[in-house]
Structures are given as structure tokens and as C-alpha cells.
Coordinates of C-alpha atoms in Angstrom, one line a residue:
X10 CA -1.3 -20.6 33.0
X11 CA -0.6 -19.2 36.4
X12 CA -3.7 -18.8 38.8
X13 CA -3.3 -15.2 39.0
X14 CA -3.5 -14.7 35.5
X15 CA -6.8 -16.2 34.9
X16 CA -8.2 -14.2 38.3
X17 CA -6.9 -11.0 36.3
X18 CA -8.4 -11.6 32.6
X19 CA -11.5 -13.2 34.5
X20 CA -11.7 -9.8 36.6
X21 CA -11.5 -7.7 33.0
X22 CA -13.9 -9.6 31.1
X23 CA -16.6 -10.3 33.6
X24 CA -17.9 -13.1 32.3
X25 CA -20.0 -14.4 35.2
X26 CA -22.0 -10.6 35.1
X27 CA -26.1 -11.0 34.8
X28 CA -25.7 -14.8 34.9
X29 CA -27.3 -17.2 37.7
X30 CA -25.7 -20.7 37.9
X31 CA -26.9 -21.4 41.1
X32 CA -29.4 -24.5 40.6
X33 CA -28.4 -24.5 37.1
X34 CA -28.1 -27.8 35.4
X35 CA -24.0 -29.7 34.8
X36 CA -24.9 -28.5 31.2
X37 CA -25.8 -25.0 31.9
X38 CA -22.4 -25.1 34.2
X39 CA -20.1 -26.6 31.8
X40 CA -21.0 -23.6 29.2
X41 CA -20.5 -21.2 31.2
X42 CA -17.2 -22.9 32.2
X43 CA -16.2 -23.3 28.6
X44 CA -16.7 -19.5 27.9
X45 CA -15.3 -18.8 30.7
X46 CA -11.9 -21.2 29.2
X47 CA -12.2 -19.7 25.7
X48 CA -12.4 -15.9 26.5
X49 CA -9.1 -17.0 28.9
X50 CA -7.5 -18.5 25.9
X51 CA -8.2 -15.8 23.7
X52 CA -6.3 -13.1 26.1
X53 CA -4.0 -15.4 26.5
X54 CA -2.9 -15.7 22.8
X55 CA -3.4 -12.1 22.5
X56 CA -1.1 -11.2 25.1
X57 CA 1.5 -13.2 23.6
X58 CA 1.3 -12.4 20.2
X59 CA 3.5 -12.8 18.1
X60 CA 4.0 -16.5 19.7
X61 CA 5.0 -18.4 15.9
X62 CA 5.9 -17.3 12.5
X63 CA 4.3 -14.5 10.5
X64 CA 3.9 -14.4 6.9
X65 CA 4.1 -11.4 5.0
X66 CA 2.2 -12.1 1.6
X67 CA 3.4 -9.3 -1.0
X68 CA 1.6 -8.8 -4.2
X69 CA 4.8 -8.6 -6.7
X70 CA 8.2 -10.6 -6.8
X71 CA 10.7 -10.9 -4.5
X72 CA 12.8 -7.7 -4.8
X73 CA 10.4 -5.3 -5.9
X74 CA 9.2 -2.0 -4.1
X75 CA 6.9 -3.8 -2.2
X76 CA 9.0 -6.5 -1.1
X77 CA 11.8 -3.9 -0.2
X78 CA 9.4 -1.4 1.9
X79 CA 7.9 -4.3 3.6
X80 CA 11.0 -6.2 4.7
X81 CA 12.5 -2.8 6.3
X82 CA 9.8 -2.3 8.6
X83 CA 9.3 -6.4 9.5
X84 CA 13.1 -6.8 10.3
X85 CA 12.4 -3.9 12.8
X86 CA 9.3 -5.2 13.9
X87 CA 10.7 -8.9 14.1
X88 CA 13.4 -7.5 16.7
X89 CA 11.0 -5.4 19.4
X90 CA 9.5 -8.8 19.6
X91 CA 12.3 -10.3 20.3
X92 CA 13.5 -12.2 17.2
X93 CA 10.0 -13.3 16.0
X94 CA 9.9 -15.1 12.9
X95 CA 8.4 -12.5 9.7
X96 CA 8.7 -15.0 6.6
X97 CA 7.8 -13.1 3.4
X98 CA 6.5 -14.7 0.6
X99 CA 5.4 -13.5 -2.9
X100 CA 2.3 -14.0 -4.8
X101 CA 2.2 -12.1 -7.9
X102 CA -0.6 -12.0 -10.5
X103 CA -3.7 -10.8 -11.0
X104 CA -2.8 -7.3 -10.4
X105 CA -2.6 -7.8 -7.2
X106 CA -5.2 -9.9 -6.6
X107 CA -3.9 -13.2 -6.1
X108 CA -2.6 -12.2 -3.4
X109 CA -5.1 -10.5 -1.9
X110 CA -7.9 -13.5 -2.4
X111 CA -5.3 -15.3 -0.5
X112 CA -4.6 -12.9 2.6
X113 CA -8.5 -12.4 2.7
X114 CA -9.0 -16.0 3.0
X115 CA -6.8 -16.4 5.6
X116 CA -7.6 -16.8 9.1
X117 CA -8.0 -13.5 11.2
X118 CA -5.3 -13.9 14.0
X119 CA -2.6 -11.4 12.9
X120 CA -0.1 -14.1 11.6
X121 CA -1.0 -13.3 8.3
X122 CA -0.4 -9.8 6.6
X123 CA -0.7 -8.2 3.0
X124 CA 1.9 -5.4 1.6
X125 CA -0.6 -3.1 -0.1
X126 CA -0.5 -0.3 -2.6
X127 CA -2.0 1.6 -5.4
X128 CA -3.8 -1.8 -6.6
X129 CA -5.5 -2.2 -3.5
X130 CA -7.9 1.0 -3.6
X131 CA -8.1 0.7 -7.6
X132 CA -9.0 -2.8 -8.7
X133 CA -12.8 -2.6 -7.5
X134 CA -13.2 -0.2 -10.1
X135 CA -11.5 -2.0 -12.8
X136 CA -12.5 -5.6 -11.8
X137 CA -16.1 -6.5 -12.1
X138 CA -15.7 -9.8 -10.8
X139 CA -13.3 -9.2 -8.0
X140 CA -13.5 -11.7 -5.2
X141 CA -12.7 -9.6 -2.4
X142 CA -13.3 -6.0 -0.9
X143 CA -10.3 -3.9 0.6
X144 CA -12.9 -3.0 3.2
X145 CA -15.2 -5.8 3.8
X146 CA -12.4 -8.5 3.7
X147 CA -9.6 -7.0 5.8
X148 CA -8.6 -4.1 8.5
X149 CA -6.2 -1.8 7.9
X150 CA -3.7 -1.6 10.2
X151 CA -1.2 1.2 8.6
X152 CA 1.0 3.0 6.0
X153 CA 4.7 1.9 6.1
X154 CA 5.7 4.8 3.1
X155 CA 5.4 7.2 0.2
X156 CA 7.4 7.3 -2.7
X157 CA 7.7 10.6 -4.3
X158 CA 7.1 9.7 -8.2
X159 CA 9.0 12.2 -11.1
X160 CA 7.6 13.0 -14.2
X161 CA 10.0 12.3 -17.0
X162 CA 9.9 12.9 -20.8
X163 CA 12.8 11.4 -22.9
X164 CA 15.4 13.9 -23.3
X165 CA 14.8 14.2 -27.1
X166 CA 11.4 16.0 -26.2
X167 CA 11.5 19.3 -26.5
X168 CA 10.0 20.4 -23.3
X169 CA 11.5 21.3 -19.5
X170 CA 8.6 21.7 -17.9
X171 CA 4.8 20.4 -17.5
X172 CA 3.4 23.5 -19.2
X173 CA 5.5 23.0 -22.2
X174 CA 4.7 19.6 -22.2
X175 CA 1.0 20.3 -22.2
X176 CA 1.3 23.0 -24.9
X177 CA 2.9 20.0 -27.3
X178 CA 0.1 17.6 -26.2
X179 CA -2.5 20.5 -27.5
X180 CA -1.3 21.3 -30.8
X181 CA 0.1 17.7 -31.6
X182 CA -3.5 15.9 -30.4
X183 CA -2.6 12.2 -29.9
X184 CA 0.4 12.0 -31.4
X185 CA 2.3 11.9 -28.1
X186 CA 2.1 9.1 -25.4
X187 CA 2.8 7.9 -22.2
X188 CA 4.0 4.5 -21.1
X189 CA 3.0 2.7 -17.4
X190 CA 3.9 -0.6 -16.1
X191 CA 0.2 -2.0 -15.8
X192 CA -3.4 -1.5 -15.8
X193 CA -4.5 0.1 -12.4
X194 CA -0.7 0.9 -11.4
X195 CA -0.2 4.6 -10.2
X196 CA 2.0 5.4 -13.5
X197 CA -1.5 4.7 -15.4
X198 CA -4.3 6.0 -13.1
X199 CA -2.5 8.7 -11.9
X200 CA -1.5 9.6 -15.4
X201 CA -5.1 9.7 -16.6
X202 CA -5.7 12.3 -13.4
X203 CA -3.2 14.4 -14.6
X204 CA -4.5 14.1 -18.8
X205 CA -8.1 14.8 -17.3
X206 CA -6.6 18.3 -15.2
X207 CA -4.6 19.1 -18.0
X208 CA -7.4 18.8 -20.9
X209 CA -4.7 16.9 -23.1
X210 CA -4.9 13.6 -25.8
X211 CA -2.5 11.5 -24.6
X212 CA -2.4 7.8 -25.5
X213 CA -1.6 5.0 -22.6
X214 CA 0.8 2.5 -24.0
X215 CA 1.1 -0.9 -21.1
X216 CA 3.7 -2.6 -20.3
X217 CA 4.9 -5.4 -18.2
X218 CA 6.9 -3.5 -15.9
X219 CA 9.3 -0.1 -15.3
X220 CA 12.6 -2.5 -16.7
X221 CA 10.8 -3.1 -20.5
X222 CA 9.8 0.1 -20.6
X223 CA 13.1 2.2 -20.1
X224 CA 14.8 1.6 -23.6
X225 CA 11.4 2.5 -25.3
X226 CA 11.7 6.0 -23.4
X227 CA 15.4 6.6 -23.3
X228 CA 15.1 6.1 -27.2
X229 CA 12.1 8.8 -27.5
X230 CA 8.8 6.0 -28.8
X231 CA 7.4 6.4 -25.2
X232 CA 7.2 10.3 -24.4
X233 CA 5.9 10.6 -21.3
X234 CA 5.8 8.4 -18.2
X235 CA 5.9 8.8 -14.3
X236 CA 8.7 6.7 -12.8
X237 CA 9.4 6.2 -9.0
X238 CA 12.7 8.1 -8.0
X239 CA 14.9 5.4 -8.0
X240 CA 13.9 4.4 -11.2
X241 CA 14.5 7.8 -12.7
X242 CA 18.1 8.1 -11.4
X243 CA 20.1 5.9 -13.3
X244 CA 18.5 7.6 -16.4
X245 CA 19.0 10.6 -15.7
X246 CA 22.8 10.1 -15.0
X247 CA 22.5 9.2 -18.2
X248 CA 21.1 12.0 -20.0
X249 CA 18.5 9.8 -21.5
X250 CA 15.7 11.4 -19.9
X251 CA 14.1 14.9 -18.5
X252 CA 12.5 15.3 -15.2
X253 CA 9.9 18.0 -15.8
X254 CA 7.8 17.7 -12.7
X255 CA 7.7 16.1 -9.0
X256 CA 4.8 14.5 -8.1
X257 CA 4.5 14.1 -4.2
X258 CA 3.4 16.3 -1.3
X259 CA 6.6 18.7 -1.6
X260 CA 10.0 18.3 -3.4
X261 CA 11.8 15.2 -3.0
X262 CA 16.0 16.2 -2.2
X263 CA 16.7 13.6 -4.9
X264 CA 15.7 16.8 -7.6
X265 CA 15.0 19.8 -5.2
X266 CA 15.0 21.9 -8.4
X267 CA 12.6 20.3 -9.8
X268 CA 9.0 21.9 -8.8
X269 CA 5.8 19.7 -8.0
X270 CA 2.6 19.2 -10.0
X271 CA 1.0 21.5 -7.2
X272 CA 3.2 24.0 -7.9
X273 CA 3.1 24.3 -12.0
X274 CA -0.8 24.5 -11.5
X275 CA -2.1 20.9 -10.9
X276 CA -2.4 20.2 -7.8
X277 CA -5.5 17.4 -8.3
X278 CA -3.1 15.5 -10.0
X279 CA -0.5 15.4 -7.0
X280 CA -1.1 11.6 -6.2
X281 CA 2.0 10.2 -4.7
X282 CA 1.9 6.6 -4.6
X283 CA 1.7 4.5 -0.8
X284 CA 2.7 1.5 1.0
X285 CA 0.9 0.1 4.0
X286 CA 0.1 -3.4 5.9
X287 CA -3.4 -5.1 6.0
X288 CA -4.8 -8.0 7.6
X289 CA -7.9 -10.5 7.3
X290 CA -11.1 -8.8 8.8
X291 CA -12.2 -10.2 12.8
X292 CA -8.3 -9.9 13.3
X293 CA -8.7 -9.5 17.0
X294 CA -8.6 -5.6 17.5
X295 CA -5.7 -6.2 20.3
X296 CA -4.0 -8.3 17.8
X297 CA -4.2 -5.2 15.4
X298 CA -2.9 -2.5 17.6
X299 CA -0.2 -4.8 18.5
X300 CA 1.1 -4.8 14.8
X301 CA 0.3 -1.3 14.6
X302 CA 2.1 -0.3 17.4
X303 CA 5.2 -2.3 16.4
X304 CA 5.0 -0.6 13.2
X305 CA 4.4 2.9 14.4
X306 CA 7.9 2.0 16.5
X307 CA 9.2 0.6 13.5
X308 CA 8.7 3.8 11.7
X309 CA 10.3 6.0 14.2
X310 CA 13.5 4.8 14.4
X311 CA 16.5 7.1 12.4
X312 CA 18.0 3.5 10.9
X313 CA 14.4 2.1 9.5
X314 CA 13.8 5.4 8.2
X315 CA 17.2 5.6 6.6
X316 CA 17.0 2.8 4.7
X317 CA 13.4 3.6 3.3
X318 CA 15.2 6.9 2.3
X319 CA 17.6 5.2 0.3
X320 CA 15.0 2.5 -1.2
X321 CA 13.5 5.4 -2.3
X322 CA 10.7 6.0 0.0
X323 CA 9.5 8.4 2.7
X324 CA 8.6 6.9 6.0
X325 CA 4.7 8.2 6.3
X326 CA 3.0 7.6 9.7
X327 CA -0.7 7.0 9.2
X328 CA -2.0 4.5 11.7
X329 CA -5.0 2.0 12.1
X330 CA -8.5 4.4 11.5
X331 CA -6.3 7.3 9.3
X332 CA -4.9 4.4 7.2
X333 CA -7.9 3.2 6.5
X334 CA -9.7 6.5 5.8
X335 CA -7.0 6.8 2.8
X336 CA -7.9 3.7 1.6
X337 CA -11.8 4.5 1.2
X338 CA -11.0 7.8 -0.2
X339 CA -8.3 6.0 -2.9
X340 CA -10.9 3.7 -3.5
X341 CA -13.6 6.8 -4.0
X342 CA -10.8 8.5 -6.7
X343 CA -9.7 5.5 -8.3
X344 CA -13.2 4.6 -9.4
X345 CA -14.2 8.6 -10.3
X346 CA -10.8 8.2 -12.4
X347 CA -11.8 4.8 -14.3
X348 CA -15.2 6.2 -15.3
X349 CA -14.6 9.8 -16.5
X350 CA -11.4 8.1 -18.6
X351 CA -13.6 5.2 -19.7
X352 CA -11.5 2.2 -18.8
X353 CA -12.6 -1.2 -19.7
X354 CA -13.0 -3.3 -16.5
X355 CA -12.1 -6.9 -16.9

């Protein structure tokens, strides 16, 4: 560490202001020295950050949204800082919350990061004994994407659009039903917002993931379901399935026919599913912006954006304090939704 260097960070920090160490006994000195070392240390590693590997813990398996999303942005990210290491590693489970428990447990100095989505916000609601807190146990540090979600029925349903659907649901009470990949997922929650707008019986039917589910749908035993796009294009190539409604913020180009939730009449059930980073609470606010920033970068570039296009995923700027006002307010609808549709919590 060069002499002018610790002058600068000693002249930012002002360690020495309001203390008297003249006539002050060795020990009283060697604190202040040792502060003095520590807070040097500390701006030291923060200035040089990212200065050995980064592991990216994901809650899913390799090759999965999240994993996908999160690599595109930390290749990016890996080259502004000039060929860091990003190692990503998987942790599935839980719903989500194995890997959180270990990302929270982690130490706070930005070498550790967790891909987050819909589970994030909505397992406080449906976990009673959940040992972390999205907000007490780590900072947010920002959305990576959204992935516009379609509403499909199989194409043996007699419906082609959400108010037909509805009218079905009404004079056939729970005979129809809709199938999600897992408890607290988006394609169950978010289906349970949109049975609550809609006034409609609808059973849930879980399974293990999108991939067990598609025969069951394409063959007309599931009738209902929302699927990300990418998952919805194959099958509709097909013909075995119907897209009767988009559910994101506008129309996604992948089905520009097809018209939003919002715009057939239910709009409180337009919930399009997010992506974003997160790191162990105390990670050193510098440390923080530093990712952010990278990401924020990451996000603006035509080829990173690109590819999340084609993974199916819309590049969605929402750094540090916005990110983490969508997560409270997830976490505030995800719980309204688990009471009012009475789902057991575990």
C-alpha cells in the first residue's frame, strides 16, 4: 500500500477527529492505530473489489431460468472487471430456500450473491418456520429481468379468450383446473390472483416442474395454466395449446395479437414474473453499488440484452432502493394472496 493512498482514505475517513492522543497511554495509541489500519484495509478491499472469485448461488438446477438470466448478466459483469472469476453454483430445494439459508449465512462482503424470484417475496407467507427474512437477512442490490408469462388452455378447450374461459369456469364450477410447477411459484400464486379477480372455482393441481406438466395439458386433463414464453412456443407450433391471454406490462412481440390481462378487464392480476441479485445484509454499501453498477452496465448493453430477449426475458432496470421496494411490496401481495385463498403454510 503506497503512502499516498493511506494519506487519501485517512483524509476521507477522518479517523483522528474529536480524539486526543497526546499523553495518552501505548494502549490508548495502539487502538487508535489499529482503527486507523482496519478502516485502511476496509477501503482498501473495497476499492478493489472484485479481487477473487464470486459465487453466484441459484435456487434451481443448472439450466433453468434462473441459471440462464443470471449467467447473461455475470459474463457481462465478469468482463468490465476485467475477467473476474463468477462461479455459479446450484442449490435447489426447499422452494427456494436452501439456497437462500445459505446466501444469508454467508459472509457480507459481496463475493457471495443469490438469483432471486417469485419464491423470494412469497415463502414468508407460506413458511411458518422459515429461517430467514428477504429483508432482514440480505440487501437488494437489483432486477436483472421480466419474463412476460402467457395464459394457455389446451387447444381442445373451447375458449379463445379469458372472458370465455371465465364464462366456462362459472357455469361448470370446479370441474376445470389449472396446473403450476410448485407451491409459491408465480404459475400458482399468480393464478390464485387472477381466480380471486375473476370470481371463478378453479382447482390447483402441483407439479414438479413446467416439463411433467406439458403432456397433461397438450392432452386436455390440465385446462388451464400460465407458462413463461419460451415454454409456450414449442406447444403452440404444435397446435397442442391456445394462448388466450398475455400476462406482463404490455404485449410481448412473441404473440403481439394476443391482448394482456389488463386489457380483457384484469388488470390486478397482471403479475409478470422477476429476476434480480441479492446479497447477505452489512454487505459493505460500496461493495453493493459496485455490483449494482456493474449490473446496471450489464443491462445496457444491445448484446446482454439480446440474449435475455431470446432466453425469453425482458431486460428490466430497477436498481438498489427501487429493487428492494418491489420486493417489500411482492412480499405485502404474496401474503394478501395466501390468506384470502387459504393456503396451507408448511
Amino acid at each position: 500500500m503506497n503512502r499516498s493512498f493511506v494519506v487519501s482514505k485517512v483524509a476521507n475517513v477522518n479517523i483522528f477527529k474529536g480524539v486526543d492522543i497526546r499523553g495518552a497511554p501505548l494502549s490508548r495509541i495502539a487502538g487508535v492505530l489499529l482503527a486507523l489500519l482496519a478502516t485502511c484495509a476496509a477501503a482498501f478491499a473495497q476499492d478493489n473489489f472484485p479481487s477473487r472469485s464470486i459465487r453466484v448461488v441459484t435456487p434451481y438446477g443448472p439450466g433453468t431460468v434462473a441459471d440462464v438470466f443470471g449467467r447473461i448478466v455475470a459474463q457481462n459483469m465478469a468482463t468490465q472487471w476485467n475477467g473476474a472469476s463468477i462461479v455459479f453454483e446450484s442449490k435447489s430445494g426447499a422452494n427456494g430456500s436452501i439456497a437462500a439459508e445459505d446466501v444469508a449465512r454467508s459472509a457480507p462482503d459481496g463475493y457471495t450473491w443469490l438469483i432471486v424470484t417469485t419464491f423470494f417475496t412469497a415463502s414468508p407467507a407460506l413458511d411458518k418456520n422459515l429461517r430467514w427474512d428477504p429483508q432482514r437477512d440480505f440487501t437488494a442490490v437489483g432486477e436483472i429481468c421480466r419474463a412476460p408469462n402467457v395464459f394457455i388452455v389446451p387447444a381442445s378447450l373451447p375458449v379463445k379468450n379469458v372472458a370465455e374461459f371465465i364464462a366456462l369456469a362459472k357455469a361448470k364450477p370446479g370441474t376445470l383446473n389449472y396446473g403450476h410447477p410448485g407451491k409459491g411459484s408465480t404459475g400458482h400464486l399468480g393464478f390464485e390472483l387472477f381466480k380471486k379477480a375473476a370470481g371463478i372455482d378453479v382447482t390447483g393441481i402441483g407439479y414438479r416442474g413446467y416439463p411433467q406438466m406439458v403432456p397433461d395439458i397438450a392432452s386436455g386433463l390440465i385446462t388451464a395454466s400460465f407458462f413463461s414464453v419460451n415454454q409456450a412456443l414449442g406447444q403452440v407450433q404444435t397446435g397442442a395449446i391456445r394462448i388466450i391471454g398475455t400476462i406482463n406490462d404490455g404485449r410481448t412481440k412473441y404473440f403481439p395479437d394476443v391482448p394482456t390481462l389488463a386489457e380483457q378487464g384484469y388488470a390486478q392480476a397482471q403479475v409478470t414474473p422477476w429476476f434480480g441479485i441479492v446479497v447477505p445484509a452489512a454487505t459493505p454499501q460500496a461493495i453493493v453499488g459496485r455490483i449494482d453498477a456493474a449490473l446496471e452496465a450489464a443491462l445496457a448493453s444491445p448484446e446482454v440484452r439480446e440474449k435475455l430477449d431470446t432466453a425469453g426475458c425482458e431486460a428490466k432496470s430497477a436498481p438498489l432502493g427501487e429493487f428492494a421496494d418491489i420486493i417489500k411490496s411482492d412480499i405485502a401481495l404474496w401474503a394478501r394472496v395466501v390468506k384470502e385463498a387459504g393456503i396451507p403454510t408448511d
